[in-house]
PDB file of C-alpha atoms and ligand atoms in Angstrom:
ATOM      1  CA  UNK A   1      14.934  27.903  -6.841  1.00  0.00           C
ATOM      2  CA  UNK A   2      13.837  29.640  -3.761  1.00  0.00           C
ATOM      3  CA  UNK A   3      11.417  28.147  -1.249  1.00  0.00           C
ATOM      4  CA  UNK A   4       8.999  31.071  -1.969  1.00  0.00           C
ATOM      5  CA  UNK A   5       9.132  30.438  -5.766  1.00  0.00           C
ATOM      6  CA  UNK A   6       6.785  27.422  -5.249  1.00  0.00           C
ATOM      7  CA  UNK A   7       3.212  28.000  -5.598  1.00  0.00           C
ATOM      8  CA  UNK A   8       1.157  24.698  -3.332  1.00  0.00           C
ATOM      9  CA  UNK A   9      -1.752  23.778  -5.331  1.00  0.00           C
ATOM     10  CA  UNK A  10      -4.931  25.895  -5.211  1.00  0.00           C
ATOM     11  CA  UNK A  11      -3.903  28.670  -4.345  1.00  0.00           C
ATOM     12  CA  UNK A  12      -3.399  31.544  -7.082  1.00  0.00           C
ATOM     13  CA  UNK A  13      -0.109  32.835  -7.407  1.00  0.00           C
ATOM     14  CA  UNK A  14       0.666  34.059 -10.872  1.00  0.00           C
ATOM     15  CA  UNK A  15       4.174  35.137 -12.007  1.00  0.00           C
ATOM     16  CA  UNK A  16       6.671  34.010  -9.477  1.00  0.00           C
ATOM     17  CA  UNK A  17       9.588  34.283 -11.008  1.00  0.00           C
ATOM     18  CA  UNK A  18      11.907  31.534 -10.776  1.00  0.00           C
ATOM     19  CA  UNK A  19      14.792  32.093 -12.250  1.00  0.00           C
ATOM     20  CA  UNK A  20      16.159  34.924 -14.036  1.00  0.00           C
ATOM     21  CA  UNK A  21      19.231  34.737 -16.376  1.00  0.00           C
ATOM     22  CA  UNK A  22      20.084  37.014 -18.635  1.00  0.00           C
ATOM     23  CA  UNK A  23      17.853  39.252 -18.229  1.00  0.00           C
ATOM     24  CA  UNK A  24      15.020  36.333 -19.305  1.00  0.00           C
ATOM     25  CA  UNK A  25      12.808  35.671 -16.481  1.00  0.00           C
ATOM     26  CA  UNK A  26      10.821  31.950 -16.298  1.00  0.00           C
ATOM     27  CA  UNK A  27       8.043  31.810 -14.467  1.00  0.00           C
ATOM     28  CA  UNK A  28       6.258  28.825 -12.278  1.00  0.00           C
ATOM     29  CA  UNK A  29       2.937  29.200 -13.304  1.00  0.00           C
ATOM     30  CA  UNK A  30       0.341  27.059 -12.613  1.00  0.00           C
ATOM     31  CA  UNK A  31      -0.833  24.528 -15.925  1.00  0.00           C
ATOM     32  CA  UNK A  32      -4.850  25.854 -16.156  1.00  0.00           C
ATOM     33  CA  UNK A  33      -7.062  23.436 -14.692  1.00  0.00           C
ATOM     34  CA  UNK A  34      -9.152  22.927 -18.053  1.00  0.00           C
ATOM     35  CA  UNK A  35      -5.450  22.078 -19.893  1.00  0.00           C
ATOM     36  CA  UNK A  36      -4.653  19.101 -16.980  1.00  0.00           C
ATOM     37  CA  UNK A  37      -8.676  17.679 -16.626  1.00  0.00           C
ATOM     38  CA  UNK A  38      -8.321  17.435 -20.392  1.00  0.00           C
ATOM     39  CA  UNK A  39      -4.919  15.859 -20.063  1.00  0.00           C
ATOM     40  CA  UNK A  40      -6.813  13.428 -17.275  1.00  0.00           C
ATOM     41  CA  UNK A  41      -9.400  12.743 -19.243  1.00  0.00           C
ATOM     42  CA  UNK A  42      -7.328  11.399 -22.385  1.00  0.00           C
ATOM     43  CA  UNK A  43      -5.194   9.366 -20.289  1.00  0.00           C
ATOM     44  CA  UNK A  44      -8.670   7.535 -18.427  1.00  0.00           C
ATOM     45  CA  UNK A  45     -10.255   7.443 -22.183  1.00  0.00           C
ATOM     46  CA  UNK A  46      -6.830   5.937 -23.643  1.00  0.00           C
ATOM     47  CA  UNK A  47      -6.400   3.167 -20.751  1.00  0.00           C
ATOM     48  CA  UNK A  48     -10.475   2.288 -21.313  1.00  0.00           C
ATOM     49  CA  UNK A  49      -9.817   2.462 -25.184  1.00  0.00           C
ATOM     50  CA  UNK A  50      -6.826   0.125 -24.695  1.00  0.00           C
ATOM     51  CA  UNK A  51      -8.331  -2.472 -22.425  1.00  0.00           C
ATOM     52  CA  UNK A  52     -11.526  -2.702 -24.809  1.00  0.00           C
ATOM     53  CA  UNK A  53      -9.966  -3.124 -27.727  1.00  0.00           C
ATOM     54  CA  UNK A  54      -6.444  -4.721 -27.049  1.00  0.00           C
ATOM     55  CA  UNK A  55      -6.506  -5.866 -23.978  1.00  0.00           C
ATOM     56  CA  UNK A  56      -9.935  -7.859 -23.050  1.00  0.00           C
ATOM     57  CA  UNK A  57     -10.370  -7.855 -27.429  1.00  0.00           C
ATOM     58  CA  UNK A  58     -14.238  -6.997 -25.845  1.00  0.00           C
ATOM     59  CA  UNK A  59     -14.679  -4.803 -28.991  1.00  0.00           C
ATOM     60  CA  UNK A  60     -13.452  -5.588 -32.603  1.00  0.00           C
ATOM     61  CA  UNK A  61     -10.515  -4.004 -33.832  1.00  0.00           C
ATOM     62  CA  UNK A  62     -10.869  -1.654 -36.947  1.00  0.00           C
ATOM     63  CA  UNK A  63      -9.607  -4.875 -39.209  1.00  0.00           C
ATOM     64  CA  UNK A  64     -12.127  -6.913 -37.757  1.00  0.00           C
ATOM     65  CA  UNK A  65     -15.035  -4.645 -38.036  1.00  0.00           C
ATOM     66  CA  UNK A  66     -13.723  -4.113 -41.845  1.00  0.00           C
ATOM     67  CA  UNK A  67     -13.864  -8.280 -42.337  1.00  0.00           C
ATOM     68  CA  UNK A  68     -17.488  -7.812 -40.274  1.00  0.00           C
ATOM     69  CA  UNK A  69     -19.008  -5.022 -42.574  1.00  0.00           C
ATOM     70  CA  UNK A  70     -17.306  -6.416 -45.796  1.00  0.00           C
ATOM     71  CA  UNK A  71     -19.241 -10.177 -45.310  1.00  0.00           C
ATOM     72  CA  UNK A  72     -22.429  -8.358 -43.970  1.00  0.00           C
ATOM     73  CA  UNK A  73     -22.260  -6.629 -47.609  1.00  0.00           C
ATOM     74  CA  UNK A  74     -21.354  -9.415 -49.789  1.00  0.00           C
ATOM     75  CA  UNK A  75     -24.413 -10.934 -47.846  1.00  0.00           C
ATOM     76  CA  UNK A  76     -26.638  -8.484 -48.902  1.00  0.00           C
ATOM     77  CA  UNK A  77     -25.459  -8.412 -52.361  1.00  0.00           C
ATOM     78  CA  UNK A  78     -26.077 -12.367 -52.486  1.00  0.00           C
ATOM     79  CA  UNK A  79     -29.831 -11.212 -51.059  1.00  0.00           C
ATOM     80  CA  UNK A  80     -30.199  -8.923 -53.577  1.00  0.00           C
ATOM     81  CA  UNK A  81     -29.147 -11.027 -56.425  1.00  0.00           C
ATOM     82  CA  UNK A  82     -31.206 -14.290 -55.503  1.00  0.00           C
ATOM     83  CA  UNK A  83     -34.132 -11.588 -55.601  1.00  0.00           C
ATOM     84  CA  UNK A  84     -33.736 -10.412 -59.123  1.00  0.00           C
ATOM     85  CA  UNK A  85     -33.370 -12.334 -62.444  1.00  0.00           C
ATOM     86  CA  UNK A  86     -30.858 -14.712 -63.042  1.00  0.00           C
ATOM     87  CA  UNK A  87     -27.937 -12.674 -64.599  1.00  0.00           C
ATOM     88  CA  UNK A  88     -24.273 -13.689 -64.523  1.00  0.00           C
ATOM     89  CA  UNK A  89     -23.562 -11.066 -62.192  1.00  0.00           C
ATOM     90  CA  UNK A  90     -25.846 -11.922 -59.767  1.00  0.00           C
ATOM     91  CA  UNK A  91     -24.339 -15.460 -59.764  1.00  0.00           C
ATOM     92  CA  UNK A  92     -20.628 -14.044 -59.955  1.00  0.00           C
ATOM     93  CA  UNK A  93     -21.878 -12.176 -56.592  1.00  0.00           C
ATOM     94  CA  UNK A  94     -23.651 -15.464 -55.478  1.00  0.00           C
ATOM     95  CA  UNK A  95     -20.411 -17.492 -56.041  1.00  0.00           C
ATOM     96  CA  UNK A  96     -18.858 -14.480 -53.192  1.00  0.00           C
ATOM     97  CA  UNK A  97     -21.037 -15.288 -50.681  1.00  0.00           C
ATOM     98  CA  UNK A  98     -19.404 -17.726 -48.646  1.00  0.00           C
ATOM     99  CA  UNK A  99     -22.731 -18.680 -46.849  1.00  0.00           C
ATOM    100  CA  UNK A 100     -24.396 -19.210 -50.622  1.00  0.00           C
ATOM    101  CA  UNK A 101     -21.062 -21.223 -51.429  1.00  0.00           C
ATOM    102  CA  UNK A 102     -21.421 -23.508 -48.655  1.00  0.00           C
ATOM    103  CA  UNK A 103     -24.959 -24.075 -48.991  1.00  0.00           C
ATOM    104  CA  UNK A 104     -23.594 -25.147 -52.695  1.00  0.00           C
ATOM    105  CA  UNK A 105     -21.179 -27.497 -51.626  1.00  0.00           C
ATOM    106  CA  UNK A 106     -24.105 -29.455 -49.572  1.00  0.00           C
ATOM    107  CA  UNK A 107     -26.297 -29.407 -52.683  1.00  0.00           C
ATOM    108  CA  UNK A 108     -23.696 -31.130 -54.612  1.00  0.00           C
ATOM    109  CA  UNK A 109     -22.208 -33.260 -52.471  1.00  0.00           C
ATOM    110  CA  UNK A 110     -26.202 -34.612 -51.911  1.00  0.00           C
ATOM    111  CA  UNK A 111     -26.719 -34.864 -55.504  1.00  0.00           C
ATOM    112  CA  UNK A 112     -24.075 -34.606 -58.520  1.00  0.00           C
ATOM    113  CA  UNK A 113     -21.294 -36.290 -56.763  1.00  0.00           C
ATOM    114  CA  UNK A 114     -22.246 -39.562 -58.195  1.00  0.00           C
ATOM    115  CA  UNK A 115     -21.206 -38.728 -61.629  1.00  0.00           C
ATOM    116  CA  UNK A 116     -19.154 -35.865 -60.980  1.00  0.00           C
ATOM    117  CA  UNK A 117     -17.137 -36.961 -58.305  1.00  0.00           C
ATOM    118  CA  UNK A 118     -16.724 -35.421 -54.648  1.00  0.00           C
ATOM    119  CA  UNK A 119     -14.289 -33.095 -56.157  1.00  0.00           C
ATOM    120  CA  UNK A 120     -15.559 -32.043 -59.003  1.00  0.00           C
ATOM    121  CA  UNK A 121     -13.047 -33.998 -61.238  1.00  0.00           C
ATOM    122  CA  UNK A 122     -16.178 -36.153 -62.987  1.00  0.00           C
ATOM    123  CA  UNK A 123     -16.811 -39.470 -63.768  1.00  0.00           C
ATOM    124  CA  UNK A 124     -19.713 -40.510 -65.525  1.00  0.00           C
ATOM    125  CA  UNK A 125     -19.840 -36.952 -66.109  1.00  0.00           C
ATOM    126  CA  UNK A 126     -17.213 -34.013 -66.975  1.00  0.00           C
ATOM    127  CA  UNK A 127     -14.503 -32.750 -65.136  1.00  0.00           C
ATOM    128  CA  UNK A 128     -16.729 -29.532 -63.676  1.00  0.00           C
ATOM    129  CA  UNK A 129     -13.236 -28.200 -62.085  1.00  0.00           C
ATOM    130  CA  UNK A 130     -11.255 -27.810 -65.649  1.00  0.00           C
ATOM    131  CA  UNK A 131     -11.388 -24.899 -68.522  1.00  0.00           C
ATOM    132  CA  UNK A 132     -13.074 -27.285 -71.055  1.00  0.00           C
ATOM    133  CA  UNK A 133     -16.942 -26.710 -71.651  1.00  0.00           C
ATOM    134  CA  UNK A 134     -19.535 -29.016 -73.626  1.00  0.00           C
ATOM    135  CA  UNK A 135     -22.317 -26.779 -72.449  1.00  0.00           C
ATOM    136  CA  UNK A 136     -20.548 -23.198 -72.011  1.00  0.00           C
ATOM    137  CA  UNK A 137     -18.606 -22.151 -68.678  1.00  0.00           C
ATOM    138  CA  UNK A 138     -20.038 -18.989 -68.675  1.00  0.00           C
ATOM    139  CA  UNK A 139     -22.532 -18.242 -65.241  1.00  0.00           C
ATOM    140  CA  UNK A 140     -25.584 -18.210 -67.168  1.00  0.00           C
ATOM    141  CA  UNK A 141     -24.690 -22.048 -69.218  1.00  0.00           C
ATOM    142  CA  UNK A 142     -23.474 -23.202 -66.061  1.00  0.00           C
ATOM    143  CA  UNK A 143     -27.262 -22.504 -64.532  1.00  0.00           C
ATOM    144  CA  UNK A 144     -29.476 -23.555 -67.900  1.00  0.00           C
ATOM    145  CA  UNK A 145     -27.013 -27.117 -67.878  1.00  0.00           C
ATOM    146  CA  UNK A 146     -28.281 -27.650 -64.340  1.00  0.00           C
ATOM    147  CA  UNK A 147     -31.360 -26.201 -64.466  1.00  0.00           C
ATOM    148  CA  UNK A 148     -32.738 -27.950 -67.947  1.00  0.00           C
ATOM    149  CA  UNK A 149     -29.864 -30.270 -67.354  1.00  0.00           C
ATOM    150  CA  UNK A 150     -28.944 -32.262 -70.715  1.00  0.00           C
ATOM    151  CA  UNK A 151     -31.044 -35.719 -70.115  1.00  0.00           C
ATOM    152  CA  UNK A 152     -29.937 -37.153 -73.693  1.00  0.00           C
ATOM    153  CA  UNK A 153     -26.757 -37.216 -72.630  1.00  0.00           C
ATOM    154  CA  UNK A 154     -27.134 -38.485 -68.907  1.00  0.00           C
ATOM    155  CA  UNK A 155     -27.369 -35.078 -67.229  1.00  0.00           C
ATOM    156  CA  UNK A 156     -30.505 -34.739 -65.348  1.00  0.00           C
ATOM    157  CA  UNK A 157     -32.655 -31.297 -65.741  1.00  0.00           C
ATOM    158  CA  UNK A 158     -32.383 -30.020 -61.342  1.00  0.00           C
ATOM    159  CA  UNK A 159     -34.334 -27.377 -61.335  1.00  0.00           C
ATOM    160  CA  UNK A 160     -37.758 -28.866 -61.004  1.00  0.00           C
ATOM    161  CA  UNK A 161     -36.378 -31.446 -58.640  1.00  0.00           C
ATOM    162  CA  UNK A 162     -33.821 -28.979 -56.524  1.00  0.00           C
ATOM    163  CA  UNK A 163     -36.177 -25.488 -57.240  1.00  0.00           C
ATOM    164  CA  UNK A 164     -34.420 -22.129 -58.446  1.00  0.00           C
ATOM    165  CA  UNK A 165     -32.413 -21.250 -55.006  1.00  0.00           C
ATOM    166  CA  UNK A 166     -30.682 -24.294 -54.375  1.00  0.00           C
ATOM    167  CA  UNK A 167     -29.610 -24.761 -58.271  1.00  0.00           C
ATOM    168  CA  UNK A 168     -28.150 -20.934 -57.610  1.00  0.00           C
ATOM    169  CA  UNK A 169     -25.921 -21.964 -54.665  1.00  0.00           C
ATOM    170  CA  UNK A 170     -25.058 -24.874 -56.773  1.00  0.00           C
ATOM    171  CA  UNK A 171     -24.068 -23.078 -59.080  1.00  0.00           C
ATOM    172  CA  UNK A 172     -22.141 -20.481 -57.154  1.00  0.00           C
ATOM    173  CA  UNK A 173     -20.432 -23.197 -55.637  1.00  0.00           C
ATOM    174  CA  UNK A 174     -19.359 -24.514 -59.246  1.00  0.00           C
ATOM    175  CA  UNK A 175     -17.951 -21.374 -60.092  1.00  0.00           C
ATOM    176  CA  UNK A 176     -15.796 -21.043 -57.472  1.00  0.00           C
ATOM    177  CA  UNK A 177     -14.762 -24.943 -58.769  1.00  0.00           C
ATOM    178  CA  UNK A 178     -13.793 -23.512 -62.255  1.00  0.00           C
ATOM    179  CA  UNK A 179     -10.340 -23.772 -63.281  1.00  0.00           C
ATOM    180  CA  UNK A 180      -8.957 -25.157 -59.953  1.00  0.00           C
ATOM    181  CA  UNK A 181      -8.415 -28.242 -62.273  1.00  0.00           C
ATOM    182  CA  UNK A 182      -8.495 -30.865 -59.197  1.00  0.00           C
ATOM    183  CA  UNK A 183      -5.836 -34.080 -59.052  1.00  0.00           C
ATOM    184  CA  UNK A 184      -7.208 -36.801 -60.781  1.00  0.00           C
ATOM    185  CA  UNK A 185      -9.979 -34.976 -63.199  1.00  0.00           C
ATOM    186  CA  UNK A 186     -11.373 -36.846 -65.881  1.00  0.00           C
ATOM    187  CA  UNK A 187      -9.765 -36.012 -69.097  1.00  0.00           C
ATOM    188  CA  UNK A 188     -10.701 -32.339 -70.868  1.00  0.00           C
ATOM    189  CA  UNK A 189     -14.437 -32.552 -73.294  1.00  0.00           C
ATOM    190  CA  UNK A 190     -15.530 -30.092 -74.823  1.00  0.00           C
ATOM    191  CA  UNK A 191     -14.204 -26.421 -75.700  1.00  0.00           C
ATOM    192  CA  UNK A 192     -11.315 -24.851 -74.116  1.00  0.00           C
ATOM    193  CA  UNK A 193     -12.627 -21.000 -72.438  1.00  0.00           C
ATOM    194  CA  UNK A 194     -10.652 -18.256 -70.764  1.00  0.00           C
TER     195      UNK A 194
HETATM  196  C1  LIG B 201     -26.654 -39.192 -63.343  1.00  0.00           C
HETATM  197  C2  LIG B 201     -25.403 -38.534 -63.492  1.00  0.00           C
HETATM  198  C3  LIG B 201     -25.344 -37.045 -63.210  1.00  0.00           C
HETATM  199  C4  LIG B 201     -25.724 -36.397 -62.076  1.00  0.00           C
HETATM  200  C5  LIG B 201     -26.321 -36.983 -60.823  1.00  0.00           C
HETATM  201  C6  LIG B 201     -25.382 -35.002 -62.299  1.00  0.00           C
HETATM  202  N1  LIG B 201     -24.818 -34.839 -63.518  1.00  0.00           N
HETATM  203 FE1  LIG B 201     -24.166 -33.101 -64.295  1.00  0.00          FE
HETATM  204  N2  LIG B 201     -23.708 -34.046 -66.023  1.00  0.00           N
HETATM  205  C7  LIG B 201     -23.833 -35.406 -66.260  1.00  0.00           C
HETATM  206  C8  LIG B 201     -23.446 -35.684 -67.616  1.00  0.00           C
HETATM  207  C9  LIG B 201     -23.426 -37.059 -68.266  1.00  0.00           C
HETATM  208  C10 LIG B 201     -23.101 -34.456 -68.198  1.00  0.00           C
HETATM  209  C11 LIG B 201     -22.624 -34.203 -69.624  1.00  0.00           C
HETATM  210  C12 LIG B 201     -23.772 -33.711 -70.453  1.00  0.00           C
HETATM  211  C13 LIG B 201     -23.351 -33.480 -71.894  1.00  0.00           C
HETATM  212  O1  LIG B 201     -22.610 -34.290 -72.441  1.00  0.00           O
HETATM  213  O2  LIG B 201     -23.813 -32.447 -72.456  1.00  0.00           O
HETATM  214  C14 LIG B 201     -23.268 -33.454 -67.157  1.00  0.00           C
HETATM  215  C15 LIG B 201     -23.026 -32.102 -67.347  1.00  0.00           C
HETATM  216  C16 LIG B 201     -23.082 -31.170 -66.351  1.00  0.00           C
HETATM  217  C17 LIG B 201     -22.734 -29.792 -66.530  1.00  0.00           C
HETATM  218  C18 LIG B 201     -22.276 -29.162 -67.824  1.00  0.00           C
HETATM  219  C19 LIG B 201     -20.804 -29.424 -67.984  1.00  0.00           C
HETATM  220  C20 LIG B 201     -20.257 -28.902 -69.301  1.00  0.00           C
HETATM  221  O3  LIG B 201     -19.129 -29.272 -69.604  1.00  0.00           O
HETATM  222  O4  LIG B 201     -20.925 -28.120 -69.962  1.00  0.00           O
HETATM  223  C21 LIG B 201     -22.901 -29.182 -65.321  1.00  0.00           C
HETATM  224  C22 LIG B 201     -22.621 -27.728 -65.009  1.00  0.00           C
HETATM  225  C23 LIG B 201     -23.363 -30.190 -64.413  1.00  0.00           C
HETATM  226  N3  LIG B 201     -23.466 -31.383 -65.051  1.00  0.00           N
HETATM  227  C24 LIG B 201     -23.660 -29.927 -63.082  1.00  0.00           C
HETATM  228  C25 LIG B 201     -24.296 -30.865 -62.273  1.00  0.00           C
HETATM  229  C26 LIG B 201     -24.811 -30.561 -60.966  1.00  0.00           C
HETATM  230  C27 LIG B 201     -24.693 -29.219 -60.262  1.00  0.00           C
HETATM  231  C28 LIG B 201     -25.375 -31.692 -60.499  1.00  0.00           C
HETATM  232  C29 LIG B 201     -26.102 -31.882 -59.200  1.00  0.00           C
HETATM  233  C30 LIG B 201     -27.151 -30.942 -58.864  1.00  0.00           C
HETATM  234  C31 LIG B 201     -25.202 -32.711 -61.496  1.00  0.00           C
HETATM  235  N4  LIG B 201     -24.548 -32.175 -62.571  1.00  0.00           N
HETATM  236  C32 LIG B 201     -25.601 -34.013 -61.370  1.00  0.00           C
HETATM  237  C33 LIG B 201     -24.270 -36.352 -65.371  1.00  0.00           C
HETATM  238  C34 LIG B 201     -24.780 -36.055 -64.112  1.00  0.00           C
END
């Protein structure tokens, strides 16, 4: 490479040639000044992008803004089904709500734990955490049993004393409960459901 061949910066000097060989010249041209600003500009972009997002963590990473925008929906479906009427799906979608769920827990541990133990597993009354039924497992019998409750048979009706929203989360909280047949649950009563 001859002194010559080199081009300083700025100035214009298009098709030095190098080096020739075999009848192929190479040239030292100079890499357009649009190409290397955009080169420039994605490595300044990549080091911000890099320090925001795994470096400082000062902006969520796509997994977390998937976990934020999934329980921002499964809030608003909970909204949405507390609004309408009472159908198993809107409990099913209740019982997904982990704020609804927790709001459930408090509701029974306040009032049903007496007879239905802090787990679930019963007592006085039946094993709420088991497949067996006396009153139907499905969302909807799970709501009329607390709602009108069963007072012959020691089961108070809860939604004139608890009103409709808190005998949802209840509820939702019960479902999640179903089938997760706690240690020491009261014996099965009732019928067996899927
Ligand atoms: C004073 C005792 C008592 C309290 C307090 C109580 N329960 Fe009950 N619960 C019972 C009894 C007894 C039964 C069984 C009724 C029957 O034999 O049909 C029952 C039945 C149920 C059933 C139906 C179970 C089935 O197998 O069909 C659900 C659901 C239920 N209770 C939820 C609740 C919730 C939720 C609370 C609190 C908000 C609560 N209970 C508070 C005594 C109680």
């Amino acid at each position: 490479m001859s002194a010559d061949a080199h081009s300083s910066r700025g100035e214009h000097r298009e098709n030095v040639v190098v080096h020739t060989y075999d009848d192929i010249e190479e040239f030292d041209n100079h890499l357009p000044n649009w190409w290397l600003y955009t080169l420039y500009g994605a490595m300044v972009f990549a080091l911000g992008y890099l320090g925001h997002y795994h470096v400082f963590h000062s902006g969520p990473s796509s997994a977390e803004s998937y976990e934020q925008e999934m329980a921002a929906d499964r809030a608003a479906a909970a909204e949405r089904a507390r609004g309408g009427t009472v159908t198993p799906e809107a409990l099913l979608t209740l019982s997904r709500d982990p704020a609804t769920v927790r709001q459930g827990r408090e509701v029974f541990t306040q009032n049903c734990v007496a007879c239905h133990a802090p787990t679930g597993g019963g007592g006085i009354g039946p094993n709420l955490t088991d497949r067996f039924w006396i009153n139907g497992g499905a969302p909807d019998r799970v709501y009329r049993s607390v709602t009108e409750g069963v007072p012959a048979r020691g089961m108070p009706a809860w939604g004139p004393q608890l009103g409709a929203r808190r005998v949802q989360s209840a509820v939702a909280y019960l479902l999640t409960l179903r089938n997760t047949n706690v240690a020491g649950g009261k014996a099965p009563q009732g019928n067996e459901e899927p």
